[in-house]
PDB file of C-alpha atoms in Angstrom:
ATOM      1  CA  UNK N   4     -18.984 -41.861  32.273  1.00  0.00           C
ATOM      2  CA  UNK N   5     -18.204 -44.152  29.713  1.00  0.00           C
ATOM      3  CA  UNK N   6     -15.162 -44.908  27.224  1.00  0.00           C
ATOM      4  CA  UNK N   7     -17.181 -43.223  24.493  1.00  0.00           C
ATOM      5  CA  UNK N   8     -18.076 -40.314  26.482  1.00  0.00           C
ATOM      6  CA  UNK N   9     -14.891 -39.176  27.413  1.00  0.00           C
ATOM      7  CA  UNK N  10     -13.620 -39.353  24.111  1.00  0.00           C
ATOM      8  CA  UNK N  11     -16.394 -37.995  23.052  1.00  0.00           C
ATOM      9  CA  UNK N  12     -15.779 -34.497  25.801  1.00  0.00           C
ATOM     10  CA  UNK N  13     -11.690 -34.556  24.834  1.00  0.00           C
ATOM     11  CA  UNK N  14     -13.040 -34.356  20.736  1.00  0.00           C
ATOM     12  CA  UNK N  15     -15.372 -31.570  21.804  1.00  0.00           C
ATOM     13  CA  UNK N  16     -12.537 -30.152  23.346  1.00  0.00           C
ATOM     14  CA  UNK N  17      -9.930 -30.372  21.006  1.00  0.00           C
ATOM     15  CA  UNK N  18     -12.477 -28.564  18.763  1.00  0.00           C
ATOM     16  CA  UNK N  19     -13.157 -25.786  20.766  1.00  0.00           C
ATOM     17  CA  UNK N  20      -9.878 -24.995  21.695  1.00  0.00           C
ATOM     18  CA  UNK N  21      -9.195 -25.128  17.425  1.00  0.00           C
ATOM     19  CA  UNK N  22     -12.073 -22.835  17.040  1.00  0.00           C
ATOM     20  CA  UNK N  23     -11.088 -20.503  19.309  1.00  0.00           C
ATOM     21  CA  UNK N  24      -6.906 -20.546  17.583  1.00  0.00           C
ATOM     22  CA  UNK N  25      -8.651 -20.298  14.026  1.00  0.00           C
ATOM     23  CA  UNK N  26     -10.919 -17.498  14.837  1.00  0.00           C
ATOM     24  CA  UNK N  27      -6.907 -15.617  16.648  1.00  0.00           C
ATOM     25  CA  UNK N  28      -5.803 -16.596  13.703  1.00  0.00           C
ATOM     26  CA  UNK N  29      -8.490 -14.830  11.411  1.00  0.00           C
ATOM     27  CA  UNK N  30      -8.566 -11.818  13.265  1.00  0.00           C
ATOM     28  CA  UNK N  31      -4.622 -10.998  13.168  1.00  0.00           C
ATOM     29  CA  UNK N  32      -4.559 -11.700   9.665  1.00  0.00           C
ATOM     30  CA  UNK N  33      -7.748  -9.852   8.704  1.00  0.00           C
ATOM     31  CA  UNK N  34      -5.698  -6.645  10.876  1.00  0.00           C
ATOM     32  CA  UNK N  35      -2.410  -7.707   8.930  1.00  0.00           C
ATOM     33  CA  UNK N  36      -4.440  -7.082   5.863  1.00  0.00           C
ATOM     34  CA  UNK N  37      -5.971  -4.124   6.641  1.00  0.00           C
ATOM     35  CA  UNK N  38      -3.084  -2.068   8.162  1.00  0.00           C
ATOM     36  CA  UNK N  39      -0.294  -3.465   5.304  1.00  0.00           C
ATOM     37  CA  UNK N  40       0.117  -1.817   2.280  1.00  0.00           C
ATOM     38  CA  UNK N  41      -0.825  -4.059  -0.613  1.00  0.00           C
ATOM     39  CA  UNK N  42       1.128  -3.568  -3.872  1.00  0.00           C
ATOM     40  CA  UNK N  43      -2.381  -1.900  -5.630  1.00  0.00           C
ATOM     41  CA  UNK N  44      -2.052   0.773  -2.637  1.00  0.00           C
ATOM     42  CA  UNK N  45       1.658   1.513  -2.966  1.00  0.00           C
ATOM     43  CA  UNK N  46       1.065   1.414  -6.535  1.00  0.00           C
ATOM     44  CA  UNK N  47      -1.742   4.379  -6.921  1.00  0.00           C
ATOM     45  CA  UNK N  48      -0.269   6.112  -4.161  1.00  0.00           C
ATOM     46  CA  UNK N  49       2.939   6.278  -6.093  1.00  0.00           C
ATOM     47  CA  UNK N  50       0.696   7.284  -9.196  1.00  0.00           C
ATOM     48  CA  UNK N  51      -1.292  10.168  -6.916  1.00  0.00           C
ATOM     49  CA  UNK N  52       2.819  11.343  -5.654  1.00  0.00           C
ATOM     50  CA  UNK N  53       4.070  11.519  -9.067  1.00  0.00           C
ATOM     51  CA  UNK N  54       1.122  12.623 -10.791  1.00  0.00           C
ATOM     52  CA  UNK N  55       0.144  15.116  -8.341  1.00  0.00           C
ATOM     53  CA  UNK N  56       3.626  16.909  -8.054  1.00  0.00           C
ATOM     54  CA  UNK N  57       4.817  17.209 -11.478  1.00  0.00           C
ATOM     55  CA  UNK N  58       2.888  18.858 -14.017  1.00  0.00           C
ATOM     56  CA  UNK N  59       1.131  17.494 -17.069  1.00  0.00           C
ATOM     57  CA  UNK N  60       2.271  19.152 -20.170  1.00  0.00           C
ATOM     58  CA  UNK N  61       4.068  21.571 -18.860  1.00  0.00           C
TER      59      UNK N  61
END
């Protein structure tokens, strides 16, 4: 094997192994995301609460 080909195997490496931490890193952020509440969510949930208990009007 040559100069070139081993640095050629450690860049392929080095690559992979980023892959492979940016797709961890995608997934637990795309489940962060999905299980927090965003502000929107709080925000018509505390709309349905209030909305929903007290009475229009009345």
């Amino acid at each position: 094997m040559t100069k070139e080909d081993k640095i050629r195997q450690k860049l392929t490496e080095r690559k992979r192994i980023a892959n492979q931490q940016n797709a961890a890193r995608l997934a637990k952020s795309k489940a962060y995301r999905e299980a927090a509440p965003t502000p929107a969510n709080l925000y018509n949930a505390f709309i349905n609460w209030f909305f929903g208990t007290k009475q229009l009007g009345g």
